[in-house]
Short mmCIF file of N, CA and C in Angstrom, two decimals:
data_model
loop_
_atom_site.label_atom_id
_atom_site.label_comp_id
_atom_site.label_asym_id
_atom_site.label_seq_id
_atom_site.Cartn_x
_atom_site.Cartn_y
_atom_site.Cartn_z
N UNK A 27 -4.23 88.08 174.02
CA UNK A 27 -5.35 87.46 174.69
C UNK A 27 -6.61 87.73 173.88
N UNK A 28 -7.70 86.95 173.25
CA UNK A 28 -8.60 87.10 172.57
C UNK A 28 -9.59 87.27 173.67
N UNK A 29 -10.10 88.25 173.64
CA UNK A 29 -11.27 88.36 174.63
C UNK A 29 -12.83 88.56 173.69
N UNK A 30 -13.12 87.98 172.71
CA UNK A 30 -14.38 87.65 172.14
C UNK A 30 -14.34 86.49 172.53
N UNK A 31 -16.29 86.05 172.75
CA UNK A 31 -16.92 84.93 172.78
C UNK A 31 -17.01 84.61 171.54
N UNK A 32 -17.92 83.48 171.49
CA UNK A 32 -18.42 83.10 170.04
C UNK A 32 -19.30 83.96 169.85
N UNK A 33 -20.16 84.23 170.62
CA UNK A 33 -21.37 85.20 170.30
C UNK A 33 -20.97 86.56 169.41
N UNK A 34 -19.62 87.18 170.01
CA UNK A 34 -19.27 88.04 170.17
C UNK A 34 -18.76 88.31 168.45
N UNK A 35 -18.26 87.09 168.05
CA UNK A 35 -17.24 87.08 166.93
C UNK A 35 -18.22 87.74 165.53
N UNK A 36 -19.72 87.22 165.39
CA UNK A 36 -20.22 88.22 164.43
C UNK A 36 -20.50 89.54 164.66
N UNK A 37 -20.83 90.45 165.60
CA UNK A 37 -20.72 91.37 166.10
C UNK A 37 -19.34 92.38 165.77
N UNK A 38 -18.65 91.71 166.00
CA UNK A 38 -16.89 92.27 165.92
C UNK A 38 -16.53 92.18 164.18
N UNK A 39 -16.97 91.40 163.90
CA UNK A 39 -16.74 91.39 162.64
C UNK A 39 -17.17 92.49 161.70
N UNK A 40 -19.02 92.51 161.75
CA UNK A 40 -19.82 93.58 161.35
C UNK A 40 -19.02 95.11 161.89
N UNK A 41 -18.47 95.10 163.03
CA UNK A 41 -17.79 96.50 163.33
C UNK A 41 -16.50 96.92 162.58
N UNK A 42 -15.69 95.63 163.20
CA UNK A 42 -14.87 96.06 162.24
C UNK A 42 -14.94 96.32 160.30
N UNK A 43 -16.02 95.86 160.01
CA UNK A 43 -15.87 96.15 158.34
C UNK A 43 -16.86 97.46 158.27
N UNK A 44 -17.90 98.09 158.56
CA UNK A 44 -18.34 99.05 159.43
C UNK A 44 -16.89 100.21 159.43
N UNK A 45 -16.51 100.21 160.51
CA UNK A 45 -15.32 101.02 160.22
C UNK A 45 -14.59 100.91 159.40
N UNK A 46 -14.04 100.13 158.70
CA UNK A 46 -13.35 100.18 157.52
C UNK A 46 -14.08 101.02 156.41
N UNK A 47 -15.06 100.96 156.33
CA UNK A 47 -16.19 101.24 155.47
C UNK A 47 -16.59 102.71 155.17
N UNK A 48 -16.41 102.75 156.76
CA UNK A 48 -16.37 104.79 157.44
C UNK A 48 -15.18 105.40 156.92
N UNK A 49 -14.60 104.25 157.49
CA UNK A 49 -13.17 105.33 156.67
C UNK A 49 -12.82 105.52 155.38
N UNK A 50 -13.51 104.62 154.62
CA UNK A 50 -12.94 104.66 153.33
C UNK A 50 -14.12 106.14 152.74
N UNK A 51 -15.29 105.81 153.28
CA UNK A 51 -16.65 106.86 152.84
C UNK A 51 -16.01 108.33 152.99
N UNK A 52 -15.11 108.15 154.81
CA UNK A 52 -15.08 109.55 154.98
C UNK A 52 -14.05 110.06 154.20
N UNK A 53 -13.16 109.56 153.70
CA UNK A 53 -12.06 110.09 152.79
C UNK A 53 -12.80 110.92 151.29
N UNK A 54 -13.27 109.64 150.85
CA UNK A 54 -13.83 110.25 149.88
C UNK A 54 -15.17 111.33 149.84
N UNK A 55 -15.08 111.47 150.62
CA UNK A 55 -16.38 112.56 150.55
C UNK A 55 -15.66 113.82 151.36
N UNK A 56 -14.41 113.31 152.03
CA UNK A 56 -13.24 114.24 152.29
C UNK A 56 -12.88 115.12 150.59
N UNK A 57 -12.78 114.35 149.85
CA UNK A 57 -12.12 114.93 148.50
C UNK A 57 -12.86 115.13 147.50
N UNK A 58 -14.28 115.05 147.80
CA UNK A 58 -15.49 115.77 147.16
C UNK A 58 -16.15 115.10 146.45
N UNK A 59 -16.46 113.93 147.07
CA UNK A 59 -17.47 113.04 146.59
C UNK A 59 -19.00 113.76 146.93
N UNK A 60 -18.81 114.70 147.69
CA UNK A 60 -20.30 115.15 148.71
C UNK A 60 -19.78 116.59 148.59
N UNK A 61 -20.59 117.25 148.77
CA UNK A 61 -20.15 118.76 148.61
C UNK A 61 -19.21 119.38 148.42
N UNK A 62 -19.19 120.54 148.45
CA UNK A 62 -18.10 121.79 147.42
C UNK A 62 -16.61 121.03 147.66
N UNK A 63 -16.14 120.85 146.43
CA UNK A 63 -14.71 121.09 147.04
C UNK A 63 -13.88 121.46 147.53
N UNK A 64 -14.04 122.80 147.17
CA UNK A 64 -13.68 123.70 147.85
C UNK A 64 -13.21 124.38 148.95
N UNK A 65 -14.15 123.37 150.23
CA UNK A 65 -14.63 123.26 151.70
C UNK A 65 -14.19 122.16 151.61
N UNK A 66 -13.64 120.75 151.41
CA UNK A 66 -12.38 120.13 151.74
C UNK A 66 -11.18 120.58 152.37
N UNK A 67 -10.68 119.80 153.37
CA UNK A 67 -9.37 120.09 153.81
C UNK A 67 -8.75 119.18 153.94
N UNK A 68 -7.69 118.60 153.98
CA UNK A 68 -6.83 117.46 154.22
C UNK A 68 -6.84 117.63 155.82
N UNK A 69 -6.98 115.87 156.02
CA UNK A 69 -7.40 115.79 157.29
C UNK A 69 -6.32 116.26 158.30
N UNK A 70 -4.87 116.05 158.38
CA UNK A 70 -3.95 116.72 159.09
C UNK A 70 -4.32 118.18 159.16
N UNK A 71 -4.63 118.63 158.18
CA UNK A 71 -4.67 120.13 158.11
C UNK A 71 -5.79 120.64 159.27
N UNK A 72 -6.77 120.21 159.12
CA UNK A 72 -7.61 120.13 159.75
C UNK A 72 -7.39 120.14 161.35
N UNK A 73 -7.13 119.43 161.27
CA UNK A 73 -6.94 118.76 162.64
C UNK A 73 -5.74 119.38 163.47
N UNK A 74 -4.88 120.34 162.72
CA UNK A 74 -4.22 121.27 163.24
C UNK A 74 -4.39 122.42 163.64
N UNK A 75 -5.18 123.07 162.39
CA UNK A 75 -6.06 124.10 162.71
C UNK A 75 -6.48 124.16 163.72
N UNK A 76 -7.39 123.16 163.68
CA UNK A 76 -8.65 122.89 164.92
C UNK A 76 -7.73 123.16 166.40
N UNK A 77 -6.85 122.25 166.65
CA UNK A 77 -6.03 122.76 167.73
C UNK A 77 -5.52 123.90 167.64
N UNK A 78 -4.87 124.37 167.47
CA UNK A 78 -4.35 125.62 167.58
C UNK A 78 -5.70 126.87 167.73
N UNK A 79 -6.91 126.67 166.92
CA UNK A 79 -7.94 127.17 167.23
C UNK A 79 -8.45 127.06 168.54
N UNK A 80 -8.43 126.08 169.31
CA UNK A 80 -9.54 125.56 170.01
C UNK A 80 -8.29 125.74 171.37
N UNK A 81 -6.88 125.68 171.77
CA UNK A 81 -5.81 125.36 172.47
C UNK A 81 -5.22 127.31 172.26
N UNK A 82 -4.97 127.67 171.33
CA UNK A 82 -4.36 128.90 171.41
C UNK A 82 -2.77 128.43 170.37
N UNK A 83 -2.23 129.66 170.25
CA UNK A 83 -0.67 129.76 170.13
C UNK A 83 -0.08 128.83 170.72
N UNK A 84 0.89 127.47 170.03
CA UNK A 84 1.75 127.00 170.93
C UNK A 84 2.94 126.42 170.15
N UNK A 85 4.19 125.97 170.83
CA UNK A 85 5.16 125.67 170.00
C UNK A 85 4.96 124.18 169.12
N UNK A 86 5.87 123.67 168.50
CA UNK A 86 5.58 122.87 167.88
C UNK A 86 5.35 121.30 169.02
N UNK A 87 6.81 121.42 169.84
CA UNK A 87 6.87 120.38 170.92
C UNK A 87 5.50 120.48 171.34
N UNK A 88 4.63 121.60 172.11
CA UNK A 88 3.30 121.13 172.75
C UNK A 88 2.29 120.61 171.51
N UNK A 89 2.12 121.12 170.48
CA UNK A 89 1.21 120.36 169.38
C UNK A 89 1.28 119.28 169.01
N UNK A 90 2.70 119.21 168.98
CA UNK A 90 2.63 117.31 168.81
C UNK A 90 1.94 116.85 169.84
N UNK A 91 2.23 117.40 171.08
CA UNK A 91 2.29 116.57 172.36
C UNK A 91 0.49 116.70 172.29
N UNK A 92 0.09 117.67 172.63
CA UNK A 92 -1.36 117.70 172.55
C UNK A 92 -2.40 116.90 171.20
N UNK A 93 -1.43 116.89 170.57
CA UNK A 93 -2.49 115.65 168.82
C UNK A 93 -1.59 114.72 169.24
N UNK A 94 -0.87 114.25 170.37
CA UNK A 94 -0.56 112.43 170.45
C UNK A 94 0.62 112.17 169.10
N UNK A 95 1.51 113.23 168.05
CA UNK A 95 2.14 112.70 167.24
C UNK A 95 3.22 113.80 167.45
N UNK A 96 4.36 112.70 166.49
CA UNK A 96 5.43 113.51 166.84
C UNK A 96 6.00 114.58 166.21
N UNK A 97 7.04 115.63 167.05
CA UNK A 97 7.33 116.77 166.35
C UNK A 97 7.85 116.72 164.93
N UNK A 98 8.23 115.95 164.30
CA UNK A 98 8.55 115.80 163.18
C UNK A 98 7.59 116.44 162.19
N UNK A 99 6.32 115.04 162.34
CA UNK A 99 5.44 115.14 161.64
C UNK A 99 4.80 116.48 161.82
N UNK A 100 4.82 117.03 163.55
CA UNK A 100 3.85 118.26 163.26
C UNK A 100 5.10 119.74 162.27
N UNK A 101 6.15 119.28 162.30
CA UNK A 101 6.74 120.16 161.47
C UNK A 101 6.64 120.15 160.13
N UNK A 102 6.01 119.01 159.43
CA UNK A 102 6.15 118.84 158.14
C UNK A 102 4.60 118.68 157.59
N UNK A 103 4.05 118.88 158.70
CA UNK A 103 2.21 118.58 158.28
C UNK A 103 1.87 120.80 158.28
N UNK A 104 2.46 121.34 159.30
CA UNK A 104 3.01 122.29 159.59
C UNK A 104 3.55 123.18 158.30
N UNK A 105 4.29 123.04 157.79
CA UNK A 105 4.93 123.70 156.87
C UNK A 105 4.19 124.34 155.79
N UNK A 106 3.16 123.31 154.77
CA UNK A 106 1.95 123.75 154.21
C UNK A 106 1.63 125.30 154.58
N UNK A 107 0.97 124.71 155.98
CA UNK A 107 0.15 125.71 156.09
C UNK A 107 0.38 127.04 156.51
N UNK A 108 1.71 127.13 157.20
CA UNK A 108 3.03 128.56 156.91
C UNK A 108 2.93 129.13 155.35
N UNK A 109 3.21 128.43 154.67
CA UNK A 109 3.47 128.69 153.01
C UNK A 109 1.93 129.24 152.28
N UNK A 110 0.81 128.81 152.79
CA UNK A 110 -0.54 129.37 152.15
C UNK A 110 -0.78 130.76 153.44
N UNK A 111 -0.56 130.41 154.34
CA UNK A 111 -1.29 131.75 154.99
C UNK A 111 -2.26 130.94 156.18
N UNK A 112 -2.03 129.78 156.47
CA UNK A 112 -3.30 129.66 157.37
C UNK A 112 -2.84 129.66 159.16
N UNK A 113 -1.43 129.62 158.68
CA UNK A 113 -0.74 129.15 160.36
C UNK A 113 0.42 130.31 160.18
N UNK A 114 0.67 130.99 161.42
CA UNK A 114 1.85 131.94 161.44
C UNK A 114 2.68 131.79 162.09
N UNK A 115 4.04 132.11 162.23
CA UNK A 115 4.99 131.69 163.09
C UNK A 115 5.32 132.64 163.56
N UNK A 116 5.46 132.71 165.20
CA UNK A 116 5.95 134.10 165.94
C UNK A 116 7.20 133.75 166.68
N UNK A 117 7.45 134.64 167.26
CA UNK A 117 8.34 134.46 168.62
C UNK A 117 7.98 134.09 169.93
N UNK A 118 8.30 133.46 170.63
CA UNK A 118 7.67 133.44 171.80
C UNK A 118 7.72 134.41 172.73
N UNK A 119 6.69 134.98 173.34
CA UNK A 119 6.71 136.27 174.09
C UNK A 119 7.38 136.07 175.28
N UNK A 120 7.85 135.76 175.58
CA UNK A 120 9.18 134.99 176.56
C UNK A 120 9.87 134.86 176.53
N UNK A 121 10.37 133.99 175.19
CA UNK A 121 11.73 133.20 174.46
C UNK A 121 11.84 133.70 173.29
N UNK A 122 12.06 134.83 172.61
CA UNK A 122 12.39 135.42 171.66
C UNK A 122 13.03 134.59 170.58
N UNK A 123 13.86 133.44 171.21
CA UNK A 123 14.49 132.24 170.37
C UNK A 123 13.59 131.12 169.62
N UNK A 124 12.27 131.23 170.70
CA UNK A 124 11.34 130.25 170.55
C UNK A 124 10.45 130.44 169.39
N UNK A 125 9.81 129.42 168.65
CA UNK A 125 9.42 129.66 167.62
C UNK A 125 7.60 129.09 167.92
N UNK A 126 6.63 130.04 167.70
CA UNK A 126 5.44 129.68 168.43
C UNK A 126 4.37 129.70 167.13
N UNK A 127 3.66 128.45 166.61
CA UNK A 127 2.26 128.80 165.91
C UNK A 127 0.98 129.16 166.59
N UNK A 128 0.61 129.44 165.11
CA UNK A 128 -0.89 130.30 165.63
C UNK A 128 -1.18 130.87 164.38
N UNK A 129 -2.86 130.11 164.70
CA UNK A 129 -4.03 130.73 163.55
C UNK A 129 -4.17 132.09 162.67
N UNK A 130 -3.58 131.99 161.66
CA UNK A 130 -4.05 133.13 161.09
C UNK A 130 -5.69 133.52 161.18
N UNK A 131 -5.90 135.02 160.64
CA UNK A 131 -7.06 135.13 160.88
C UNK A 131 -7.60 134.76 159.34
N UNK A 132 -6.68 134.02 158.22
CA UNK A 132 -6.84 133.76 157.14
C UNK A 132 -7.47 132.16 157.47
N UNK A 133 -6.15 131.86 157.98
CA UNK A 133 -6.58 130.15 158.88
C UNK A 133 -8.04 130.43 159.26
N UNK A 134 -8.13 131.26 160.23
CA UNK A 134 -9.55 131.01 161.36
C UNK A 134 -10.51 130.99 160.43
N UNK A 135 -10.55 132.16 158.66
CA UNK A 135 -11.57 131.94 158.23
C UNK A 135 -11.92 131.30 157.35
N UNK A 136 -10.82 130.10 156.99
CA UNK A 136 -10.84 129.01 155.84
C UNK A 136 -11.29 127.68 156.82
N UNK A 137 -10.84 127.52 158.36
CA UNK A 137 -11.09 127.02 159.42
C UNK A 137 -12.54 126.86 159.33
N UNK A 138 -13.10 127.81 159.99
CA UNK A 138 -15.00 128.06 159.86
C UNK A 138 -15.60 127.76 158.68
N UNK A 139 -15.13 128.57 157.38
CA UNK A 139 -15.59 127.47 156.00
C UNK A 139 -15.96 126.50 156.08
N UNK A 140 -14.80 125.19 156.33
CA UNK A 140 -14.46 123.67 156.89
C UNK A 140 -15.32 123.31 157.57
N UNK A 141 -15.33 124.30 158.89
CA UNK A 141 -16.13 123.54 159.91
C UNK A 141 -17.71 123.43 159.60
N UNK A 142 -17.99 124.86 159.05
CA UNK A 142 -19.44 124.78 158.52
C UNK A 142 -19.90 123.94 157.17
N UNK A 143 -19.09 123.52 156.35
CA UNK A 143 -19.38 122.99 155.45
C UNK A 143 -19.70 121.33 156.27
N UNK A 144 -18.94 121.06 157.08
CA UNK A 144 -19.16 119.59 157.85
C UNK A 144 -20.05 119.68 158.23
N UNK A 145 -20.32 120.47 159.33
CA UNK A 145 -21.61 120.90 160.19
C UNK A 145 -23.38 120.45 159.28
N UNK A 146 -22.93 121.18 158.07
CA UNK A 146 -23.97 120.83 157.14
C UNK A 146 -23.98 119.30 156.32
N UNK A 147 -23.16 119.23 156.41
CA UNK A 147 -23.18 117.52 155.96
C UNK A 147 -23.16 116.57 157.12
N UNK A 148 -22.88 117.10 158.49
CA UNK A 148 -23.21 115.89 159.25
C UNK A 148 -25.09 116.05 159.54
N UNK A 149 -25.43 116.97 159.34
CA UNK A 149 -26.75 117.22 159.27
C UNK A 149 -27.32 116.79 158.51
N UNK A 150 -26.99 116.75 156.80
CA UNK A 150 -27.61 115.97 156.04
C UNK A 150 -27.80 114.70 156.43
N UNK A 151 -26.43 114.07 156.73
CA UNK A 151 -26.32 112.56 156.97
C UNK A 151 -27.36 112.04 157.70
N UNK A 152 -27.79 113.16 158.82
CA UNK A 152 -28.05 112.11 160.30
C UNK A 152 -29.75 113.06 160.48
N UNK A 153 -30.36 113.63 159.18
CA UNK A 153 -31.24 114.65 159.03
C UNK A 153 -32.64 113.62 159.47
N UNK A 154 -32.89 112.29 159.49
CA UNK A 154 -34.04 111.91 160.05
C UNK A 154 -33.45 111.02 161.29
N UNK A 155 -32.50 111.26 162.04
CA UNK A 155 -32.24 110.90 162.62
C UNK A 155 -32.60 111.75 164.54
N UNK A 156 -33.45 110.94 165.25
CA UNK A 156 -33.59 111.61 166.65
C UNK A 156 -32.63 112.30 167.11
N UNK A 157 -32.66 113.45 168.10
CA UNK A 157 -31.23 114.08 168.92
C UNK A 157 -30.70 113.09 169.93
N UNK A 158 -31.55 112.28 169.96
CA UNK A 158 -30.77 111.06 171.06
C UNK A 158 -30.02 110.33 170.30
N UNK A 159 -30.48 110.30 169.23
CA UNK A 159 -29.35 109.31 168.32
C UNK A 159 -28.10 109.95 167.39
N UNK A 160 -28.27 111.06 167.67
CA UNK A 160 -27.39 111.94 167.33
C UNK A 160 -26.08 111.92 168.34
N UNK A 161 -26.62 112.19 169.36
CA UNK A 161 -25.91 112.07 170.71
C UNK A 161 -25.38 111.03 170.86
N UNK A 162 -26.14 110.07 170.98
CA UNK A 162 -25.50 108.85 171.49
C UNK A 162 -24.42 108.07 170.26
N UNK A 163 -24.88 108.51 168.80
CA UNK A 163 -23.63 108.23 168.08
C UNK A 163 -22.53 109.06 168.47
N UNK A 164 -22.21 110.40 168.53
CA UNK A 164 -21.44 111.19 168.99
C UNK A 164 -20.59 110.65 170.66
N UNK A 165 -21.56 110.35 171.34
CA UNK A 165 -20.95 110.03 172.28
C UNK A 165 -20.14 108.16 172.58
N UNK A 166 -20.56 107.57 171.51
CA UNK A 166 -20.04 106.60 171.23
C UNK A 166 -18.45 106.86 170.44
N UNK A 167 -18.83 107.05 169.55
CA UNK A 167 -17.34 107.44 168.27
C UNK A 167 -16.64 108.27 169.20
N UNK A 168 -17.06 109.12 169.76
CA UNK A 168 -15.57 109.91 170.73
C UNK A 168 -15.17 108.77 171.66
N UNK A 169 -16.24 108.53 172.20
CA UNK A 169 -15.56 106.62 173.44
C UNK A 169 -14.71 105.86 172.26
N UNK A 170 -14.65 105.34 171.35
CA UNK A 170 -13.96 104.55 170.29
C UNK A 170 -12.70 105.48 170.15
N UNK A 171 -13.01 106.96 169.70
CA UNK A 171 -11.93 107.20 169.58
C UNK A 171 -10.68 107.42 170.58
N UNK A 172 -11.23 107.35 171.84
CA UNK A 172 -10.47 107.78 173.05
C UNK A 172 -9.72 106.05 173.16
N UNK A 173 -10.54 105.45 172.92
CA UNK A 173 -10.29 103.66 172.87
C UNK A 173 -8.92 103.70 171.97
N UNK A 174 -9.32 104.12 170.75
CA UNK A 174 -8.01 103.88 169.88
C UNK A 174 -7.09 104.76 169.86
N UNK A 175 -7.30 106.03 170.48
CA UNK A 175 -5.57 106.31 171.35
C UNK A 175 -4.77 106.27 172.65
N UNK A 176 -5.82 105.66 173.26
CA UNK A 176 -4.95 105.00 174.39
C UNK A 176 -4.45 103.45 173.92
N UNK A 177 -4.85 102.94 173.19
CA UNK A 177 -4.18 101.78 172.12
C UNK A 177 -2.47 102.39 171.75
N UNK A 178 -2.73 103.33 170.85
CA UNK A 178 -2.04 103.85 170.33
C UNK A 178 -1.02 104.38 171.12
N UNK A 179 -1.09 105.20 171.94
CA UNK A 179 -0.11 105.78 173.28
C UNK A 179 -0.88 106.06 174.35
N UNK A 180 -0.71 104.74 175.11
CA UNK A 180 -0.81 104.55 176.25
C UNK A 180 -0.22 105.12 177.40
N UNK A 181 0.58 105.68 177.11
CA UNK A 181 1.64 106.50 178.08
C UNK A 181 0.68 107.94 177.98
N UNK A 182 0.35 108.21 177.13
CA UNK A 182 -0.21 109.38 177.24
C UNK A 182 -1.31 109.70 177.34
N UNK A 183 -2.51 108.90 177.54
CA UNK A 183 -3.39 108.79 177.91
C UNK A 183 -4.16 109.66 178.81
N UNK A 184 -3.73 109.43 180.26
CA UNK A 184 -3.77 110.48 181.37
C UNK A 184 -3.04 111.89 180.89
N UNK A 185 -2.34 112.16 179.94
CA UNK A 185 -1.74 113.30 179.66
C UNK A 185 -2.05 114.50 178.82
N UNK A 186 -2.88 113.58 177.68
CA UNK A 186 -3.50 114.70 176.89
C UNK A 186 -4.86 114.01 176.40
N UNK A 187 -5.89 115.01 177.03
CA UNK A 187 -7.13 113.98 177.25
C UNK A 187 -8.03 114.67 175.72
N UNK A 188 -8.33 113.48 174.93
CA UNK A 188 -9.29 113.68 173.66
C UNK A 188 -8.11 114.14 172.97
N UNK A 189 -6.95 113.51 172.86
CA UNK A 189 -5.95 114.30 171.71
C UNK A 189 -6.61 114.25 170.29
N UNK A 190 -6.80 113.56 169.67
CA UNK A 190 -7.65 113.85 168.44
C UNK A 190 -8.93 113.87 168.05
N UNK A 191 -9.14 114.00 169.30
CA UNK A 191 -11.00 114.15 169.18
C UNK A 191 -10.95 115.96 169.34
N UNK A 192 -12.14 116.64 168.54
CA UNK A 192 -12.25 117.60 167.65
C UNK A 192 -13.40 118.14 169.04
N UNK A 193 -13.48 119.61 169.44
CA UNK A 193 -14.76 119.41 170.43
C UNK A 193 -15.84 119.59 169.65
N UNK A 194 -16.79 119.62 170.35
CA UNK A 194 -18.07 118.96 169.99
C UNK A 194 -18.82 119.68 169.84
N UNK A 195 -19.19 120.86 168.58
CA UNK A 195 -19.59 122.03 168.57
C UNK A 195 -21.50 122.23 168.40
#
């Protein structure tokens, strides 16, 4: 069902190339087009961390379930970061069989690196920019992003709320 007007159709257009645009910017300045390299992380990585930071210790089944993807992938996005030191694997204090991640305190402090190195570049970016417009971009892009994973899994929607939205520090 096309639900643009005519009005609507330049508008939609400008957005969608707009986001295309974001994404291509944020990659590359992901891999050090814009500050240290160093303070790069690959965005999975990231975004695992961040959960397990922000959620606690949990098995692999709830991490998928909580980032909206499946255990596969969180086993193999996963693995990396076992092998450097940033994610640890325990037992479950319950299920001795069970196999549970969680933040190293190596993770937590390559984690904060990351986060502060962003922190300072979303500041640069948005540095003459009002706190209302700070906000209200922020509070837009999380609405978009909540938009494009209930697109994405709709079933889960009501289930794991802001799965890949990052909180809002």
């Amino acid at each position: 069902m096309d639900m643009t007007t005519a009005g609507d159709t330049g508008l939609l257009d400008t957005l969608q190339h707009e986001v295309a645009v974001f994404a291509r910017r944020a990659e590359q300045t992901r891999l050090g087009g814009v500050g240290q390299v160093r303070n790069s992380m690959d965005r999975a990585a990231y975004l695992l961390l961040n959960r397990l930071d922000s959620e606690g210790p949990m098995g692999v089944k709830a991490l998928a379930a909580s980032m909206g993807i499946d255990s596969s992938t969180v086993t193999r996005q996963v693995a990396p970061l076992v092998d450097t030191g940033l994610v640890k694997r325990t037992s479950h204090p319950e299920d001795g069989r069970a196999v549970v991640l969680q933040l190293s305190p190596r993770g937590a402090s390559r984690l904060e690196e990351v986060r502060s190195s962003r922190r300072r570049l979303m500041a640069e970016l948005t540095q003459d920019w009002a706190p209302e417009e700070r906000e209200a971009f922020c509070t837009l892009l999380t609405r978009f992003n909540g938009a494009l994973s209930a697109r994405k899994f709709p079933q889960a929607v009501g289930e794991v709320p802001g799965a890949e939205t990052p909180p809002v520090s």
